CSV table of N, CA and C in Angstrom, one decimal:
chain,number,residue,atom,x,y,z
A,1,MET,N,122.0,130.1,129.8
A,1,MET,CA,120.6,130.0,130.1
A,1,MET,C,120.1,131.2,130.8
A,2,ILE,N,119.0,131.7,130.3
A,2,ILE,CA,118.4,132.9,130.9
A,2,ILE,C,117.4,132.5,132.0
A,3,LEU,N,117.6,133.0,133.2
A,3,LEU,CA,116.7,132.8,134.3
A,3,LEU,C,115.6,133.8,134.3
A,4,ARG,N,114.4,133.3,134.5
A,4,ARG,CA,113.2,134.2,134.5
A,4,ARG,C,113.0,134.8,135.8
A,5,LYS,N,112.6,136.0,135.9
A,5,LYS,CA,112.3,136.7,137.1
A,5,LYS,C,111.0,136.2,137.7
A,6,GLU,N,110.1,135.8,136.8
A,6,GLU,CA,108.7,135.4,137.3
A,6,GLU,C,108.4,134.1,136.7
A,7,GLN,N,107.7,133.3,137.4
A,7,GLN,CA,107.2,132.0,137.0
A,7,GLN,C,106.2,132.1,135.9
A,8,ARG,N,106.3,131.2,134.9
A,8,ARG,CA,105.3,131.2,133.8
A,8,ARG,C,104.4,130.0,134.1
A,9,PHE,N,103.2,130.1,133.8
A,9,PHE,CA,102.2,129.1,134.0
A,9,PHE,C,101.6,128.6,132.7
A,10,PRO,N,101.5,127.2,132.6
A,10,PRO,CA,100.9,126.7,131.3
A,10,PRO,C,99.5,127.1,131.2
A,11,VAL,N,99.1,127.6,130.0
A,11,VAL,CA,97.8,128.0,129.7
A,11,VAL,C,97.5,127.6,128.3
A,12,SER,N,96.2,127.8,127.9
A,12,SER,CA,95.8,127.7,126.5
A,12,SER,C,94.6,128.6,126.2
A,13,PHE,N,94.9,129.7,125.6
A,13,PHE,CA,93.8,130.6,125.3
A,13,PHE,C,94.2,131.5,124.1
A,14,HIS,N,93.2,132.1,123.5
A,14,HIS,CA,93.4,132.8,122.3
A,14,HIS,C,93.9,134.2,122.6
A,15,ALA,N,94.7,134.8,121.6
A,15,ALA,CA,95.1,136.1,121.7
A,15,ALA,C,95.0,136.7,120.3
A,16,VAL,N,94.9,138.0,120.2
A,16,VAL,CA,94.9,138.8,119.0
A,16,VAL,C,96.2,139.6,119.0
A,17,LEU,N,97.0,139.5,118.0
A,17,LEU,CA,98.3,140.2,117.9
A,17,LEU,C,98.2,141.2,116.9
A,18,THR,N,98.7,142.4,117.2
A,18,THR,CA,98.6,143.5,116.2
A,18,THR,C,100.0,143.9,115.9
A,19,SER,N,100.3,143.9,114.6
A,19,SER,CA,101.7,144.2,114.1
A,19,SER,C,101.7,145.8,114.0
A,20,ILE,N,102.9,146.2,113.7
A,20,ILE,CA,103.2,147.7,113.5
A,20,ILE,C,102.2,148.3,112.5
A,21,LYS,N,102.0,147.6,111.4
A,21,LYS,CA,101.1,148.1,110.4
A,21,LYS,C,99.6,147.9,110.7
A,22,ALA,N,99.3,147.6,112.0
A,22,ALA,CA,97.9,147.5,112.5
A,22,ALA,C,97.2,146.3,111.9
A,23,HIS,N,97.9,145.3,111.3
A,23,HIS,CA,97.2,144.1,110.9
A,23,HIS,C,97.0,143.2,112.1
A,24,GLU,N,95.9,142.6,112.2
A,24,GLU,CA,95.6,141.7,113.3
A,24,GLU,C,95.8,140.2,112.9
A,25,HIS,N,96.4,139.4,113.8
A,25,HIS,CA,96.7,138.0,113.6
A,25,HIS,C,96.3,137.2,114.8
A,26,ALA,N,95.8,136.0,114.5
A,26,ALA,CA,95.4,135.1,115.6
A,26,ALA,C,96.6,134.4,116.2
A,27,GLY,N,96.5,134.2,117.5
A,27,GLY,CA,97.6,133.4,118.2
A,27,GLY,C,97.0,132.6,119.4
A,28,MET,N,97.8,131.7,119.9
A,28,MET,CA,97.4,130.9,121.0
A,28,MET,C,98.5,131.1,122.1
A,29,VAL,N,98.1,131.5,123.3
A,29,VAL,CA,99.1,131.7,124.4
A,29,VAL,C,99.2,130.4,125.0
A,30,LEU,N,100.5,129.9,125.2
A,30,LEU,CA,100.8,128.6,125.7
A,30,LEU,C,101.3,128.7,127.2
A,31,ASP,N,101.9,129.8,127.5
A,31,ASP,CA,102.3,130.0,128.9
A,31,ASP,C,102.2,131.5,129.2
A,32,LEU,N,102.1,131.9,130.5
A,32,LEU,CA,101.8,133.3,130.9
A,32,LEU,C,102.5,133.6,132.2
A,33,SER,N,103.0,134.8,132.3
A,33,SER,CA,103.5,135.3,133.6
A,33,SER,C,103.0,136.8,133.6
A,34,SER,N,103.2,137.5,134.7
A,34,SER,CA,102.8,138.9,134.7
A,34,SER,C,103.7,139.8,133.8
A,35,SER,N,104.8,139.3,133.3
A,35,SER,CA,105.7,140.1,132.5
A,35,SER,C,105.9,139.6,131.1
A,36,GLY,N,105.2,138.5,130.7
A,36,GLY,CA,105.3,138.0,129.4
A,36,GLY,C,104.6,136.7,129.1
A,37,CYS,N,104.7,136.2,127.9
A,37,CYS,CA,104.0,135.0,127.5
A,37,CYS,C,104.8,134.3,126.4
A,38,ARG,N,104.4,133.0,126.1
A,38,ARG,CA,104.8,132.3,125.0
A,38,ARG,C,103.6,132.1,124.1
A,39,VAL,N,103.8,132.4,122.8
A,39,VAL,CA,102.7,132.4,121.8
A,39,VAL,C,103.0,131.5,120.7
A,40,ASN,N,102.0,130.8,120.1
A,40,ASN,CA,102.0,130.1,118.9
A,40,ASN,C,101.2,130.8,117.9
A,41,SER,N,101.8,131.2,116.8
A,41,SER,CA,101.0,131.9,115.7
A,41,SER,C,101.7,131.8,114.4
A,42,ARG,N,101.0,131.9,113.3
A,42,ARG,CA,101.6,131.9,112.0
A,42,ARG,C,102.2,133.2,111.6
A,43,LEU,N,102.0,134.2,112.4
A,43,LEU,CA,102.6,135.5,112.2
A,43,LEU,C,104.1,135.4,112.1
A,44,SER,N,104.7,135.9,111.1
A,44,SER,CA,106.1,135.9,111.0
A,44,SER,C,106.7,137.0,111.8
A,45,VAL,N,107.5,136.6,112.8
A,45,VAL,CA,108.1,137.6,113.8
A,45,VAL,C,109.6,137.5,113.8
A,46,PHE,N,110.2,138.5,114.4
A,46,PHE,CA,111.7,138.5,114.6
A,46,PHE,C,112.0,139.0,115.9
A,47,THR,N,113.2,138.7,116.5
A,47,THR,CA,113.6,139.2,117.8
A,47,THR,C,113.6,140.7,117.7
A,48,GLY,N,113.0,141.3,118.7
A,48,GLY,CA,113.0,142.8,118.8
A,48,GLY,C,111.7,143.4,118.2
A,49,MET,N,110.9,142.6,117.5
A,49,MET,CA,109.7,143.1,116.9
A,49,MET,C,108.7,143.5,118.0
A,50,GLN,N,108.0,144.6,117.7
A,50,GLN,CA,107.0,145.2,118.7
A,50,GLN,C,105.6,144.7,118.2
A,51,LEU,N,104.8,144.3,119.2
A,51,LEU,CA,103.4,143.9,118.9
A,51,LEU,C,102.5,144.4,120.0
A,52,GLY,N,101.2,144.6,119.6
A,52,GLY,CA,100.2,144.8,120.6
A,52,GLY,C,99.5,143.5,120.8
A,53,LEU,N,98.9,143.2,122.0
A,53,LEU,CA,98.3,142.0,122.3
A,53,LEU,C,96.9,142.2,123.0
A,54,ARG,N,96.0,141.4,122.6
A,54,ARG,CA,94.7,141.3,123.4
A,54,ARG,C,94.6,139.8,123.9
A,55,LEU,N,94.7,139.7,125.2
A,55,LEU,CA,94.7,138.3,125.8
A,55,LEU,C,93.3,137.9,126.2
A,56,HIS,N,92.8,136.9,125.6
A,56,HIS,CA,91.4,136.4,125.8
A,56,HIS,C,91.4,135.3,126.9
A,57,LEU,N,91.8,135.7,128.1
A,57,LEU,CA,91.8,134.8,129.2
A,57,LEU,C,90.4,134.4,129.6
A,58,PRO,N,90.2,133.1,129.9
A,58,PRO,CA,88.8,132.7,130.4
A,58,PRO,C,88.4,133.5,131.6
A,59,GLY,N,87.2,134.0,131.6
A,59,GLY,CA,86.6,134.7,132.7
A,59,GLY,C,87.0,136.2,132.7
A,60,GLN,N,87.8,136.6,131.7
A,60,GLN,CA,88.2,138.0,131.6
A,60,GLN,C,87.5,138.7,130.4
A,61,ASP,N,86.6,139.6,130.7
A,61,ASP,CA,85.9,140.3,129.6
A,61,ASP,C,85.8,141.7,130.0
A,62,PRO,N,86.4,142.6,129.3
A,62,PRO,CA,87.0,142.4,128.0
A,62,PRO,C,88.4,141.8,128.1
A,63,PRO,N,89.0,141.4,126.9
A,63,PRO,CA,90.3,140.8,127.0
A,63,PRO,C,91.3,141.8,127.6
A,64,ILE,N,92.4,141.3,128.2
A,64,ILE,CA,93.4,142.1,128.8
A,64,ILE,C,94.3,142.6,127.6
A,65,ARG,N,94.5,143.9,127.6
A,65,ARG,CA,95.2,144.6,126.5
A,65,ARG,C,96.6,145.0,126.9
A,66,VAL,N,97.5,144.5,126.2
A,66,VAL,CA,98.9,144.9,126.3
A,66,VAL,C,99.3,145.8,125.1
A,67,ASP,N,99.6,147.1,125.5
A,67,ASP,CA,99.8,148.0,124.4
A,67,ASP,C,101.0,147.7,123.5
A,68,ARG,N,102.1,147.2,124.2
A,68,ARG,CA,103.3,146.8,123.5
A,68,ARG,C,104.0,145.7,124.1
A,69,GLY,N,104.3,144.7,123.3
A,69,GLY,CA,105.2,143.6,123.7
A,69,GLY,C,106.3,143.5,122.8
A,70,THR,N,107.5,143.0,123.3
A,70,THR,CA,108.6,142.9,122.5
A,70,THR,C,109.0,141.4,122.3
A,71,VAL,N,109.1,140.9,121.1
A,71,VAL,CA,109.5,139.5,120.8
A,71,VAL,C,111.0,139.4,121.3
A,72,ARG,N,111.2,138.4,122.2
A,72,ARG,CA,112.5,138.2,122.8
A,72,ARG,C,113.2,137.0,122.2
A,73,TRP,N,112.4,136.0,121.6
A,73,TRP,CA,113.0,134.8,121.0
A,73,TRP,C,111.9,134.3,120.0
A,74,CYS,N,112.3,133.5,119.0
A,74,CYS,CA,111.4,132.8,118.2
A,74,CYS,C,112.0,131.5,117.6
A,75,ARG,N,111.1,130.5,117.6
A,75,ARG,CA,111.5,129.2,117.0
A,75,ARG,C,110.3,128.7,116.3
A,76,GLY,N,110.4,128.6,115.0
A,76,GLY,CA,109.2,128.2,114.2
A,76,GLY,C,108.0,129.1,114.4
A,77,GLU,N,106.9,128.5,114.8
A,77,GLU,CA,105.7,129.3,115.0
A,77,GLU,C,105.5,129.7,116.4
A,78,GLU,N,106.5,129.4,117.3
A,78,GLU,CA,106.4,129.8,118.7
A,78,GLU,C,107.4,131.0,119.0
A,79,PHE,N,107.0,131.9,119.9
A,79,PHE,CA,107.9,133.0,120.2
A,79,PHE,C,107.5,133.5,121.6
A,80,GLY,N,108.5,134.1,122.3
A,80,GLY,CA,108.3,134.7,123.6
A,80,GLY,C,108.1,136.2,123.5
A,81,VAL,N,107.2,136.7,124.3
A,81,VAL,CA,106.9,138.1,124.2
A,81,VAL,C,107.1,138.7,125.7
A,82,GLN,N,107.8,139.7,125.8
A,82,GLN,CA,107.9,140.5,127.1
A,82,GLN,C,107.0,141.7,127.0
A,83,PHE,N,106.2,141.8,128.0
A,83,PHE,CA,105.2,142.9,128.0
A,83,PHE,C,106.0,144.2,128.4
A,84,THR,N,106.1,145.2,127.5
A,84,THR,CA,106.9,146.3,127.7
A,84,THR,C,106.0,147.6,127.9
A,85,GLU,N,104.8,147.6,127.5
A,85,GLU,CA,103.9,148.7,127.8
A,85,GLU,C,102.5,148.3,128.0
A,86,ILE,N,102.0,148.5,129.2
A,86,ILE,CA,100.7,148.1,129.6
A,86,ILE,C,100.2,149.1,130.7
A,87,THR,N,98.9,149.5,130.6
A,87,THR,CA,98.4,150.4,131.5
A,87,THR,C,98.3,149.8,132.9
A,88,SER,N,98.3,150.7,133.9
A,88,SER,CA,98.2,150.2,135.3
A,88,SER,C,97.0,149.3,135.6
A,89,HIS,N,95.8,149.8,135.0
A,89,HIS,CA,94.6,149.0,135.1
A,89,HIS,C,94.7,147.6,134.5
A,90,GLU,N,95.2,147.5,133.3
A,90,GLU,CA,95.4,146.2,132.6
A,90,GLU,C,96.4,145.4,133.3
A,91,ASN,N,97.5,146.0,133.8
A,91,ASN,CA,98.5,145.3,134.6
A,91,ASN,C,97.9,144.7,135.9
A,92,SER,N,97.0,145.4,136.5
A,92,SER,CA,96.4,144.9,137.7
A,92,SER,C,95.5,143.7,137.4
A,93,ARG,N,94.8,143.7,136.3
A,93,ARG,CA,94.0,142.6,135.8
A,93,ARG,C,94.9,141.4,135.5
A,94,LEU,N,96.0,141.7,134.8
A,94,LEU,CA,96.9,140.6,134.4
A,94,LEU,C,97.5,139.9,135.7
A,95,ARG,N,97.9,140.7,136.6
A,95,ARG,CA,98.5,140.2,137.9
A,95,ARG,C,97.5,139.4,138.7
A,96,ALA,N,96.3,139.8,138.7
A,96,ALA,CA,95.2,139.0,139.4
A,96,ALA,C,95.0,137.7,138.7
A,97,ALA,N,95.0,137.7,137.3
A,97,ALA,CA,94.8,136.4,136.6
A,97,ALA,C,96.0,135.5,136.8
A,98,VAL,N,97.2,136.0,136.9
A,98,VAL,CA,98.4,135.2,137.1
A,98,VAL,C,98.4,134.6,138.6
A,99,GLN,N,97.9,135.5,139.5
A,99,GLN,CA,97.8,135.0,140.9
A,99,GLN,C,96.8,133.9,141.0
A,100,ALA,N,95.7,134.0,140.3
A,100,ALA,CA,94.7,132.9,140.2
A,100,ALA,C,95.3,131.6,139.7
A,101,LEU,N,96.1,131.7,138.7
A,101,LEU,CA,96.8,130.5,138.1
A,101,LEU,C,97.7,129.9,139.2
A,102,LYS,N,98.4,130.8,139.9
A,102,LYS,CA,99.3,130.3,140.9
A,102,LYS,C,98.6,129.6,142.0
A,103,ASN,N,97.4,130.2,142.4
A,103,ASN,CA,96.6,129.6,143.5
A,103,ASN,C,96.0,128.3,143.1
A,104,SER,N,95.7,128.2,141.8
A,104,SER,CA,95.1,126.9,141.3
A,104,SER,C,96.1,125.8,141.3
A,105,LEU,N,97.3,126.1,141.3
A,105,LEU,CA,98.4,125.0,141.3
A,105,LEU,C,98.6,124.5,142.8
A,106,ARG,N,98.3,125.4,143.7
A,106,ARG,CA,98.4,125.0,145.1
A,106,ARG,C,97.3,124.1,145.6
A,107,THR,N,96.2,124.1,145.0
A,107,THR,CA,95.0,123.3,145.4
A,107,THR,C,95.0,121.9,144.7
């Protein structure tokens, strides 16, 4: 069993996934942490595949951009993505959004 370094929070929002060939695909993010997420998409992925992501979190405009994510596991149309390349500005936005999710669970 793999232990996660960071807590993931259940969410439901749209994402745009960009494959290596720059094709865009729709996805739904099902859980989120500051280092990764679980996605549901019809995009055919494999472990180790590299993707770009635009995360359309509610209240975040423009979407949070992850330059590169790596698929760590896949089962059917669901897969886990570790964020491997993200600018410091986008990372700050992502961490603030995750902190807001954490705070909402406390209330």
